[in-house]
PDB file of C-alpha atoms and ligand atoms in Angstrom:
ATOM      1  CA  MET A 183      13.451 -17.075   9.228  1.00 83.00           C
ATOM      2  CA  THR A 184      15.571 -14.148   8.041  1.00 92.00           C
ATOM      3  CA  ILE A 185      14.414 -12.005   5.195  1.00 97.00           C
ATOM      4  CA  ASP A 186      17.341 -11.062   2.982  1.00 97.00           C
ATOM      5  CA  LEU A 187      16.490  -8.382   0.265  1.00 98.00           C
ATOM      6  CA  SER A 188      20.085  -7.387  -0.461  1.00 98.00           C
ATOM      7  CA  GLY A 189      20.772  -6.521  -4.083  1.00 97.00           C
ATOM      8  CA  ARG A 190      17.033  -5.639  -4.655  1.00 98.00           C
ATOM      9  CA  ARG A 191      15.842  -2.179  -5.310  1.00 98.00           C
ATOM     10  CA  ALA A 192      12.450  -1.450  -3.784  1.00 99.00           C
ATOM     11  CA  LEU A 193      10.105   1.442  -4.542  1.00 99.00           C
ATOM     12  CA  VAL A 194       7.708   2.336  -1.761  1.00 99.00           C
ATOM     13  CA  THR A 195       4.847   4.734  -2.431  1.00 99.00           C
ATOM     14  CA  GLY A 196       3.377   6.793   0.543  1.00 98.00           C
ATOM     15  CA  ALA A 197       6.611   6.304   2.437  1.00 98.00           C
ATOM     16  CA  GLY A 198       6.481   9.539   4.364  1.00 98.00           C
ATOM     17  CA  LYS A 199       4.219   8.425   7.107  1.00 97.00           C
ATOM     18  CA  GLY A 200       2.483   5.437   8.663  1.00 97.00           C
ATOM     19  CA  ILE A 201       2.612   2.011   7.097  1.00 98.00           C
ATOM     20  CA  GLY A 202       4.619   3.045   4.027  1.00 98.00           C
ATOM     21  CA  ARG A 203       7.304   4.623   6.285  1.00 98.00           C
ATOM     22  CA  THR A 204       7.497   1.511   8.347  1.00 98.00           C
ATOM     23  CA  ILE A 205       7.703  -0.628   5.335  1.00 98.00           C
ATOM     24  CA  ALA A 206      10.582   1.571   3.921  1.00 98.00           C
ATOM     25  CA  SER A 207      12.507   1.264   7.262  1.00 98.00           C
ATOM     26  CA  LEU A 208      12.022  -2.580   7.419  1.00 98.00           C
ATOM     27  CA  LEU A 209      13.018  -3.207   3.798  1.00 98.00           C
ATOM     28  CA  SER A 210      16.238  -1.065   4.349  1.00 98.00           C
ATOM     29  CA  SER A 211      16.979  -3.122   7.392  1.00 98.00           C
ATOM     30  CA  CYS A 212      16.557  -6.317   5.285  1.00 98.00           C
ATOM     31  CA  GLY A 213      19.174  -4.941   2.867  1.00 98.00           C
ATOM     32  CA  ALA A 214      17.057  -3.631   0.074  1.00 98.00           C
ATOM     33  CA  GLU A 215      18.052  -0.388  -1.769  1.00 98.00           C
ATOM     34  CA  VAL A 216      14.956   1.702  -1.028  1.00 99.00           C
ATOM     35  CA  VAL A 217      13.441   4.470  -3.098  1.00 99.00           C
ATOM     36  CA  ALA A 218      10.822   6.350  -0.951  1.00 99.00           C
ATOM     37  CA  LEU A 219       8.181   8.144  -2.730  1.00 99.00           C
ATOM     38  CA  SER A 220       5.638  10.485  -1.085  1.00 98.00           C
ATOM     39  CA  ARG A 221       3.820  13.855  -1.353  1.00 98.00           C
ATOM     40  CA  THR A 222       5.379  15.851   1.605  1.00 98.00           C
ATOM     41  CA  GLY A 223       9.021  16.521   1.226  1.00 98.00           C
ATOM     42  CA  GLU A 224       9.838  17.163   4.956  1.00 98.00           C
ATOM     43  CA  ASP A 225       8.601  13.600   5.655  1.00 98.00           C
ATOM     44  CA  LEU A 226      11.055  12.133   3.191  1.00 98.00           C
ATOM     45  CA  HIS A 227      13.869  14.333   4.374  1.00 98.00           C
ATOM     46  CA  SER A 228      13.362  13.047   7.884  1.00 98.00           C
ATOM     47  CA  LEU A 229      13.125   9.477   6.638  1.00 98.00           C
ATOM     48  CA  ALA A 230      16.496   9.893   4.767  1.00 98.00           C
ATOM     49  CA  GLU A 231      18.033  10.904   8.023  1.00 98.00           C
ATOM     50  CA  GLU A 232      16.874   7.701   9.629  1.00 98.00           C
ATOM     51  CA  ILE A 233      17.586   5.196   6.840  1.00 98.00           C
ATOM     52  CA  SER A 234      19.665   4.957   3.690  1.00 98.00           C
ATOM     53  CA  CYS A 235      17.155   5.792   0.882  1.00 98.00           C
ATOM     54  CA  GLU A 236      16.620   7.736  -2.297  1.00 98.00           C
ATOM     55  CA  THR A 237      13.593  10.086  -2.282  1.00 98.00           C
ATOM     56  CA  LEU A 238      11.051  11.193  -4.734  1.00 98.00           C
ATOM     57  CA  VAL A 239       8.572  13.940  -3.850  1.00 98.00           C
ATOM     58  CA  VAL A 240       5.409  13.665  -6.051  1.00 98.00           C
ATOM     59  CA  ASP A 241       1.558  13.907  -5.870  1.00 98.00           C
ATOM     60  CA  LEU A 242       0.294  10.608  -7.288  1.00 98.00           C
ATOM     61  CA  GLU A 243      -2.972  12.293  -8.053  1.00 98.00           C
ATOM     62  CA  ASN A 244      -1.292  13.819 -11.023  1.00 98.00           C
ATOM     63  CA  PRO A 245      -0.906  10.967 -13.596  1.00 98.00           C
ATOM     64  CA  VAL A 246       1.839  12.652 -15.648  1.00 98.00           C
ATOM     65  CA  ALA A 247       3.865  13.418 -12.600  1.00 98.00           C
ATOM     66  CA  ALA A 248       3.342   9.858 -11.225  1.00 98.00           C
ATOM     67  CA  ALA A 249       4.615   8.317 -14.302  1.00 98.00           C
ATOM     68  CA  GLN A 250       7.647  10.621 -14.534  1.00 98.00           C
ATOM     69  CA  ALA A 251       8.579   9.990 -10.973  1.00 98.00           C
ATOM     70  CA  THR A 252       8.281   6.234 -11.534  1.00 98.00           C
ATOM     71  CA  ARG A 253      10.585   6.396 -14.504  1.00 98.00           C
ATOM     72  CA  GLU A 254      13.038   8.461 -12.372  1.00 98.00           C
ATOM     73  CA  ALA A 255      13.035   5.652  -9.789  1.00 98.00           C
ATOM     74  CA  GLY A 256      15.000   3.412 -12.211  1.00 98.00           C
ATOM     75  CA  ASP A 257      15.034  -0.304 -12.431  1.00 98.00           C
ATOM     76  CA  ILE A 258      12.799  -1.643  -9.557  1.00 98.00           C
ATOM     77  CA  ASP A 259      12.739  -5.281  -8.376  1.00 98.00           C
ATOM     78  CA  LEU A 260      10.222  -4.833  -5.543  1.00 99.00           C
ATOM     79  CA  LEU A 261       7.196  -2.446  -5.669  1.00 99.00           C
ATOM     80  CA  ILE A 262       4.988  -1.565  -2.808  1.00 99.00           C
ATOM     81  CA  ASN A 263       1.947   0.387  -3.741  1.00 99.00           C
ATOM     82  CA  ASN A 264       0.992   1.686  -0.398  1.00 98.00           C
ATOM     83  CA  ALA A 265      -0.035   5.454  -0.890  1.00 98.00           C
ATOM     84  CA  GLY A 266      -3.713   5.824  -0.061  1.00 98.00           C
ATOM     85  CA  ILE A 267      -6.203   8.320   1.183  1.00 97.00           C
ATOM     86  CA  SER A 268      -9.526   8.106   2.970  1.00 96.00           C
ATOM     87  CA  ILE A 269     -12.062  10.864   2.902  1.00 96.00           C
ATOM     88  CA  PRO A 270     -14.890   9.738   5.211  1.00 94.00           C
ATOM     89  CA  GLN A 271     -18.289  10.587   3.709  1.00 96.00           C
ATOM     90  CA  SER A 272     -21.627   8.815   3.809  1.00 96.00           C
ATOM     91  CA  PHE A 273     -22.792   7.207   0.574  1.00 98.00           C
ATOM     92  CA  LEU A 274     -25.469   9.842   0.018  1.00 98.00           C
ATOM     93  CA  GLY A 275     -22.935  12.549   0.873  1.00 98.00           C
ATOM     94  CA  THR A 276     -20.118  11.322  -1.266  1.00 98.00           C
ATOM     95  CA  THR A 277     -18.942  14.133  -3.490  1.00 98.00           C
ATOM     96  CA  ILE A 278     -17.598  13.612  -7.009  1.00 98.00           C
ATOM     97  CA  ASP A 279     -14.387  15.423  -6.007  1.00 98.00           C
ATOM     98  CA  ALA A 280     -13.752  13.082  -3.075  1.00 98.00           C
ATOM     99  CA  PHE A 281     -14.726  10.055  -5.099  1.00 98.00           C
ATOM    100  CA  ASP A 282     -12.306  11.008  -7.978  1.00 98.00           C
ATOM    101  CA  ARG A 283      -9.503  11.928  -5.590  1.00 98.00           C
ATOM    102  CA  THR A 284      -9.819   8.597  -3.739  1.00 98.00           C
ATOM    103  CA  MET A 285      -9.844   6.643  -6.906  1.00 98.00           C
ATOM    104  CA  SER A 286      -6.936   8.548  -8.483  1.00 98.00           C
ATOM    105  CA  VAL A 287      -4.631   7.795  -5.426  1.00 98.00           C
ATOM    106  CA  ASN A 288      -5.824   4.467  -4.224  1.00 98.00           C
ATOM    107  CA  LEU A 289      -6.378   2.806  -7.688  1.00 99.00           C
ATOM    108  CA  ARG A 290      -5.371   4.799 -10.770  1.00 99.00           C
ATOM    109  CA  SER A 291      -1.853   5.565  -9.497  1.00 99.00           C
ATOM    110  CA  VAL A 292      -1.330   1.927  -8.709  1.00 99.00           C
ATOM    111  CA  LEU A 293      -2.016   1.153 -12.451  1.00 99.00           C
ATOM    112  CA  ILE A 294       0.266   3.983 -13.669  1.00 99.00           C
ATOM    113  CA  VAL A 295       3.193   3.033 -11.332  1.00 99.00           C
ATOM    114  CA  SER A 296       2.872  -0.737 -11.741  1.00 99.00           C
ATOM    115  CA  GLN A 297       2.684  -0.615 -15.500  1.00 98.00           C
ATOM    116  CA  ILE A 298       6.028   1.171 -15.730  1.00 98.00           C
ATOM    117  CA  VAL A 299       7.678  -0.892 -13.105  1.00 98.00           C
ATOM    118  CA  ALA A 300       6.378  -4.152 -14.547  1.00 98.00           C
ATOM    119  CA  LYS A 301       7.324  -3.261 -18.146  1.00 98.00           C
ATOM    120  CA  GLY A 302      10.897  -2.787 -16.841  1.00 98.00           C
ATOM    121  CA  MET A 303      10.810  -6.078 -14.983  1.00 98.00           C
ATOM    122  CA  VAL A 304       9.571  -7.850 -18.053  1.00 98.00           C
ATOM    123  CA  GLU A 305      12.196  -6.275 -20.346  1.00 98.00           C
ATOM    124  CA  ARG A 306      14.985  -7.212 -17.927  1.00 98.00           C
ATOM    125  CA  GLY A 307      13.586 -10.752 -17.505  1.00 98.00           C
ATOM    126  CA  ALA A 308      14.629 -10.882 -13.887  1.00 93.00           C
ATOM    127  CA  GLY A 309      11.196 -11.302 -12.381  1.00 98.00           C
ATOM    128  CA  GLY A 310       9.997  -9.279  -9.410  1.00 98.00           C
ATOM    129  CA  SER A 311       7.416  -8.916  -6.627  1.00 98.00           C
ATOM    130  CA  ILE A 312       4.632  -6.366  -6.154  1.00 99.00           C
ATOM    131  CA  VAL A 313       2.626  -5.906  -2.998  1.00 99.00           C
ATOM    132  CA  ASN A 314      -0.448  -3.611  -3.012  1.00 99.00           C
ATOM    133  CA  VAL A 315      -1.613  -2.228   0.312  1.00 99.00           C
ATOM    134  CA  SER A 316      -5.405  -2.801   0.158  1.00 98.00           C
ATOM    135  CA  SER A 317      -7.697  -2.974   3.252  1.00 98.00           C
ATOM    136  CA  GLN A 318     -10.313  -5.046   5.007  1.00 97.00           C
ATOM    137  CA  ALA A 319     -12.560  -2.358   3.534  1.00 98.00           C
ATOM    138  CA  SER A 320     -12.176  -4.115   0.094  1.00 98.00           C
ATOM    139  CA  LEU A 321     -14.104  -7.135   1.544  1.00 96.00           C
ATOM    140  CA  VAL A 322     -16.759  -5.683   3.878  1.00 96.00           C
ATOM    141  CA  ALA A 323     -18.894  -2.587   3.877  1.00 96.00           C
ATOM    142  CA  ILE A 324     -17.837   0.170   6.231  1.00 94.00           C
ATOM    143  CA  ALA A 325     -20.212   3.043   6.858  1.00 94.00           C
ATOM    144  CA  ASP A 326     -18.987   6.472   5.639  1.00 95.00           C
ATOM    145  CA  HIS A 327     -16.297   4.846   3.482  1.00 96.00           C
ATOM    146  CA  ALA A 328     -18.193   4.459   0.092  1.00 98.00           C
ATOM    147  CA  ALA A 329     -15.390   5.677  -2.081  1.00 98.00           C
ATOM    148  CA  TYR A 330     -12.710   4.068  -0.021  1.00 98.00           C
ATOM    149  CA  CYS A 331     -14.391   0.635  -0.013  1.00 98.00           C
ATOM    150  CA  ALA A 332     -14.969   0.903  -3.732  1.00 98.00           C
ATOM    151  CA  SER A 333     -11.248   1.790  -4.390  1.00 98.00           C
ATOM    152  CA  LYS A 334      -9.965  -1.066  -2.284  1.00 98.00           C
ATOM    153  CA  GLY A 335     -12.394  -3.615  -3.770  1.00 98.00           C
ATOM    154  CA  ALA A 336     -11.230  -2.546  -7.191  1.00 99.00           C
ATOM    155  CA  LEU A 337      -7.593  -2.698  -6.015  1.00 99.00           C
ATOM    156  CA  ASP A 338      -8.039  -6.312  -4.966  1.00 99.00           C
ATOM    157  CA  GLN A 339      -9.307  -7.235  -8.445  1.00 98.00           C
ATOM    158  CA  LEU A 340      -6.483  -5.276 -10.135  1.00 99.00           C
ATOM    159  CA  THR A 341      -4.136  -7.266  -7.936  1.00 99.00           C
ATOM    160  CA  ARG A 342      -5.563 -10.510  -9.228  1.00 99.00           C
ATOM    161  CA  VAL A 343      -5.507  -9.538 -12.921  1.00 99.00           C
ATOM    162  CA  MET A 344      -1.900  -8.288 -12.472  1.00 99.00           C
ATOM    163  CA  ALA A 345      -0.859 -11.605 -10.899  1.00 99.00           C
ATOM    164  CA  LEU A 346      -2.596 -13.563 -13.770  1.00 98.00           C
ATOM    165  CA  GLU A 347      -0.837 -11.591 -16.527  1.00 98.00           C
ATOM    166  CA  LEU A 348       2.500 -10.968 -14.869  1.00 98.00           C
ATOM    167  CA  GLY A 349       3.007 -14.419 -13.344  1.00 98.00           C
ATOM    168  CA  PRO A 350       4.284 -15.917 -16.558  1.00 98.00           C
ATOM    169  CA  HIS A 351       7.048 -13.315 -16.420  1.00 98.00           C
ATOM    170  CA  ARG A 352       7.992 -14.487 -12.889  1.00 98.00           C
ATOM    171  CA  ILE A 353       6.414 -11.325 -11.401  1.00 98.00           C
ATOM    172  CA  ARG A 354       4.294 -12.107  -8.368  1.00 99.00           C
ATOM    173  CA  VAL A 355       1.570  -9.681  -7.275  1.00 99.00           C
ATOM    174  CA  ASN A 356      -0.171  -9.862  -3.930  1.00 99.00           C
ATOM    175  CA  ALA A 357      -2.187  -7.666  -1.633  1.00 99.00           C
ATOM    176  CA  VAL A 358      -2.352  -7.125   2.163  1.00 99.00           C
ATOM    177  CA  ASN A 359      -5.618  -6.206   3.748  1.00 98.00           C
ATOM    178  CA  PRO A 360      -5.056  -4.618   7.093  1.00 98.00           C
ATOM    179  CA  THR A 361      -7.700  -3.788   9.682  1.00 98.00           C
ATOM    180  CA  VAL A 362      -7.489  -0.441  11.418  1.00 96.00           C
ATOM    181  CA  THR A 363      -3.857   0.300  11.844  1.00 97.00           C
ATOM    182  CA  LEU A 364      -2.433   2.903  14.293  1.00 94.00           C
ATOM    183  CA  THR A 365      -1.065   5.470  11.746  1.00 93.00           C
ATOM    184  CA  PRO A 366      -2.093   9.130  11.142  1.00 87.00           C
ATOM    185  CA  MET A 367      -4.740   7.875   8.798  1.00 86.00           C
ATOM    186  CA  GLY A 368      -6.100   5.227  11.201  1.00 90.00           C
ATOM    187  CA  GLU A 369      -6.097   7.577  14.210  1.00 88.00           C
ATOM    188  CA  GLU A 370      -8.020  10.203  12.245  1.00 88.00           C
ATOM    189  CA  ALA A 371     -10.575   7.823  10.718  1.00 86.00           C
ATOM    190  CA  TRP A 372     -11.404   6.172  14.157  1.00 89.00           C
ATOM    191  CA  LYS A 373     -11.044   8.995  16.548  1.00 90.00           C
ATOM    192  CA  ASP A 374     -14.707   8.885  17.510  1.00 91.00           C
ATOM    193  CA  PRO A 375     -14.833   6.592  20.587  1.00 91.00           C
ATOM    194  CA  ALA A 376     -18.247   5.235  19.665  1.00 90.00           C
ATOM    195  CA  LYS A 377     -17.104   4.143  16.273  1.00 89.00           C
ATOM    196  CA  ARG A 378     -13.696   2.896  17.552  1.00 92.00           C
ATOM    197  CA  ASP A 379     -15.178   0.779  20.236  1.00 94.00           C
ATOM    198  CA  GLY A 380     -17.685  -0.805  17.921  1.00 92.00           C
ATOM    199  CA  MET A 381     -14.848  -1.761  15.384  1.00 93.00           C
ATOM    200  CA  LEU A 382     -12.588  -3.090  18.230  1.00 95.00           C
ATOM    201  CA  ALA A 383     -15.446  -5.269  19.475  1.00 95.00           C
ATOM    202  CA  LYS A 384     -15.475  -7.080  16.045  1.00 95.00           C
ATOM    203  CA  ILE A 385     -11.822  -7.878  16.148  1.00 97.00           C
ATOM    204  CA  PRO A 386     -11.312 -11.264  17.924  1.00 97.00           C
ATOM    205  CA  LEU A 387      -7.773 -10.293  19.048  1.00 98.00           C
ATOM    206  CA  GLY A 388      -9.298  -7.214  20.567  1.00 96.00           C
ATOM    207  CA  ARG A 389      -6.920  -4.584  19.307  1.00 97.00           C
ATOM    208  CA  PHE A 390      -5.954  -2.651  16.234  1.00 97.00           C
ATOM    209  CA  ALA A 391      -2.878  -3.510  14.157  1.00 98.00           C
ATOM    210  CA  LYS A 392       0.596  -1.875  14.485  1.00 97.00           C
ATOM    211  CA  PRO A 393       2.414  -0.533  11.367  1.00 98.00           C
ATOM    212  CA  ASN A 394       5.218  -3.122  11.885  1.00 98.00           C
ATOM    213  CA  GLU A 395       2.717  -5.964  11.726  1.00 98.00           C
ATOM    214  CA  ILE A 396       1.699  -4.901   8.238  1.00 98.00           C
ATOM    215  CA  ALA A 397       5.341  -4.277   7.172  1.00 98.00           C
ATOM    216  CA  GLN A 398       6.467  -7.741   8.214  1.00 98.00           C
ATOM    217  CA  ALA A 399       3.875  -9.359   6.112  1.00 98.00           C
ATOM    218  CA  VAL A 400       4.787  -7.200   3.121  1.00 98.00           C
ATOM    219  CA  ALA A 401       8.430  -8.145   3.580  1.00 98.00           C
ATOM    220  CA  PHE A 402       7.589 -11.824   3.507  1.00 98.00           C
ATOM    221  CA  LEU A 403       5.460 -11.453   0.396  1.00 98.00           C
ATOM    222  CA  LEU A 404       8.263  -9.550  -1.332  1.00 98.00           C
ATOM    223  CA  SER A 405      10.934 -12.158  -0.339  1.00 98.00           C
ATOM    224  CA  ASN A 406      11.977 -15.479  -1.846  1.00 97.00           C
ATOM    225  CA  GLN A 407      10.322 -17.235   1.087  1.00 97.00           C
ATOM    226  CA  SER A 408       6.905 -16.677  -0.632  1.00 98.00           C
ATOM    227  CA  GLU A 409       7.990 -17.751  -4.094  1.00 98.00           C
ATOM    228  CA  MET A 410       4.799 -19.829  -4.777  1.00 98.00           C
ATOM    229  CA  ILE A 411       2.329 -17.134  -3.350  1.00 98.00           C
ATOM    230  CA  ASN A 412       0.716 -15.180  -6.237  1.00 98.00           C
ATOM    231  CA  GLY A 413      -2.630 -13.212  -6.348  1.00 98.00           C
ATOM    232  CA  VAL A 414      -3.478 -13.437  -2.753  1.00 98.00           C
ATOM    233  CA  THR A 415      -5.352 -10.737  -0.713  1.00 98.00           C
ATOM    234  CA  LEU A 416      -3.985 -11.422   2.732  1.00 98.00           C
ATOM    235  CA  PRO A 417      -6.127 -10.074   5.704  1.00 98.00           C
ATOM    236  CA  ILE A 418      -3.974  -8.697   8.607  1.00 98.00           C
ATOM    237  CA  ASP A 419      -6.984  -8.065  10.781  1.00 98.00           C
ATOM    238  CA  GLY A 420      -6.843 -10.047  14.016  1.00 98.00           C
ATOM    239  CA  GLY A 421      -9.672 -12.208  12.695  1.00 98.00           C
ATOM    240  CA  TYR A 422     -12.232  -9.353  11.918  1.00 97.00           C
ATOM    241  CA  LEU A 423     -13.131 -10.947   8.615  1.00 95.00           C
ATOM    242  CA  ILE A 424     -14.174 -14.352   9.978  1.00 94.00           C
ATOM    243  CA  ALA A 425     -17.040 -13.156  12.048  1.00 83.00           C
TER     244      ALA A 425
HETATM  245  P1  LIG B 750      -1.057   7.697   6.272  1.00 66.86           P
HETATM  246  O1  LIG B 750      -2.135   8.796   5.937  1.00 66.86           O
HETATM  247  O2  LIG B 750      -0.646   7.596   7.665  1.00 66.86           O
HETATM  248  O3  LIG B 750       0.176   7.794   5.263  1.00 66.86           O
HETATM  249  C1  LIG B 750      -0.056   7.764   3.868  1.00 66.86           C
HETATM  250  C2  LIG B 750       1.172   8.127   3.209  1.00 66.86           C
HETATM  251  O4  LIG B 750       0.816   8.177   1.805  1.00 66.86           O
HETATM  252  C3  LIG B 750       1.622   9.593   3.608  1.00 66.86           C
HETATM  253  O5  LIG B 750       2.974   9.654   3.549  1.00 66.86           O
HETATM  254  C4  LIG B 750       0.983  10.383   2.381  1.00 66.86           C
HETATM  255  O6  LIG B 750       1.694  11.616   2.206  1.00 66.86           O
HETATM  256  C5  LIG B 750       1.128   9.436   1.269  1.00 66.86           C
HETATM  257  N1  LIG B 750       0.278   9.868   0.231  1.00 66.86           N
HETATM  258  C6  LIG B 750      -1.152  10.087   0.266  1.00 66.86           C
HETATM  259  N2  LIG B 750      -1.562  10.468  -0.839  1.00 66.86           N
HETATM  260  C7  LIG B 750      -0.521  10.656  -1.673  1.00 66.86           C
HETATM  261  C8  LIG B 750      -0.323  11.117  -3.005  1.00 66.86           C
HETATM  262  N3  LIG B 750      -1.461  11.680  -3.695  1.00 66.86           N
HETATM  263  N4  LIG B 750       0.839  11.166  -3.586  1.00 66.86           N
HETATM  264  C9  LIG B 750       1.901  10.707  -2.855  1.00 66.86           C
HETATM  265  N5  LIG B 750       1.783  10.281  -1.630  1.00 66.86           N
HETATM  266  C10 LIG B 750       0.590  10.265  -1.029  1.00 66.86           C
HETATM  267  O7  LIG B 750      -1.848   6.330   5.900  1.00 66.86           O
HETATM  268  P2  LIG B 750      -1.594   4.815   6.408  1.00 66.86           P
HETATM  269  O8  LIG B 750      -0.093   4.653   6.527  1.00 66.86           O
HETATM  270  O9  LIG B 750      -2.565   4.639   7.463  1.00 66.86           O
HETATM  271  O10 LIG B 750      -2.084   4.087   5.153  1.00 66.86           O
HETATM  272  C11 LIG B 750      -1.189   3.496   4.173  1.00 66.86           C
HETATM  273  C12 LIG B 750      -1.995   2.544   3.298  1.00 66.86           C
HETATM  274  O11 LIG B 750      -2.711   1.494   4.161  1.00 66.86           O
HETATM  275  C13 LIG B 750      -3.167   3.145   2.529  1.00 66.86           C
HETATM  276  O12 LIG B 750      -3.211   2.590   1.228  1.00 66.86           O
HETATM  277  C14 LIG B 750      -4.350   2.894   3.392  1.00 66.86           C
HETATM  278  O13 LIG B 750      -5.513   2.862   2.602  1.00 66.86           O
HETATM  279  C15 LIG B 750      -3.990   1.472   3.851  1.00 66.86           C
HETATM  280  N6  LIG B 750      -4.708   1.059   5.045  1.00 66.86           N
HETATM  281  C16 LIG B 750      -4.607   1.798   6.162  1.00 66.86           C
HETATM  282  C17 LIG B 750      -5.312   1.356   7.286  1.00 66.86           C
HETATM  283  C18 LIG B 750      -5.272   2.228   8.639  1.00 66.86           C
HETATM  284  O14 LIG B 750      -6.089   1.878   9.579  1.00 66.86           O
HETATM  285  N7  LIG B 750      -4.291   3.058   8.825  1.00 66.86           N
HETATM  286  C19 LIG B 750      -6.145   0.172   7.299  1.00 66.86           C
HETATM  287  C20 LIG B 750      -6.144  -0.593   6.079  1.00 66.86           C
HETATM  288  C21 LIG B 750      -5.438  -0.124   5.011  1.00 66.86           C
HETATM  289  P3  LIG B 750       1.078  12.997   2.764  1.00 66.86           P
HETATM  290  O15 LIG B 750       1.012  12.873   4.244  1.00 66.86           O
HETATM  291  O16 LIG B 750       2.131  13.983   2.392  1.00 66.86           O
HETATM  292  O17 LIG B 750      -0.273  13.138   2.141  1.00 66.86           O
END
C-alpha cells in the first residue's frame, strides 16, 4: 500500500524534534506540502535543509501567537496536533504552573489550532483529516505524570467530540496513543533504569516504539486509505494496554 498525499497541505505542530519531525519528513516523502511549526527556530532551519517545507516558529503556550501562526499557515488539508510537553511531578507535588503549562500546550493549543484549521476546511467544503498525538497515558495512570495523564485523557475526549461534530463536513479526526517512544522527550522521561525496566516489562513486544512507527500510523490515518475511520484513539504500544 502506497500512501499518496500529493496535492495536500499538511500542518505539523512540534515538528522540530522527535515524533513531529519524523511525521513531517514522512508526509513530505508521501508528497504532501508540509508546514512545520515548532518553538525552536534552529530545529526548523535544520529540518528545512532536510526536506521541502515551510516553517513557523511559535510558542503554542501563547494563545494569541498560536492563532496568528495557524492563520499564517494558510489553507490546510491535513493537521497533525503533535506538540506536547511532559513535566514529571508526583500528584502531591504538581505545581499550578506545571499543570497550566501542560494543559496549555497539550490541550488548549489543539483547540485553538484545530478551530482555525477546521473552520477553513468547512468553508472550502473540501473535507480534511486531523490526527492528534495523544498517549497511552490517556488510558492508564502513570506515576509522576498527573498533569500529563489528565491532558492526554482530555485530548482523547476532545478528539471524539471533534470527530462527532466535524464528521458531517467530511473532516475525520483521530488520535494515536503511543507507548514510550525513543525521542528527546521519551529518553528524558524514562532515563531512570528502574522506571524504564518496569515499563518495558509491561510491553508484550518487549521494547519501546520508534518515531517512525508512530509517523506511519499517522500517515495512514491522514490518507484516503482510512476513509471510514473516524474518532478512534489508536494505541501504538506493543500491547501495553491489553495487560
Ligand atoms: P519532543 O520533546 O521530542 O519534541 C516535541 C516537539 O514539540 C519539539 O519540537 C518541541 O519544541 C515542540 N513543542 C513543545 N512545546 C511547544 C510549544 N509550546 N510550542 C511549539 N512547539 C512546542 O517530544 P516527542 O516527540 O517525544 O513527543 C511528541 C508528542 O508525542 C507529544 O504530544 C507527546 O506527548 C507525545 N508522546 C510522546 C511519547 C514519548 O515517549 N516520546 C509517548 C506518547 C506520546 P522545543 O524542543 O523547541 O520545545
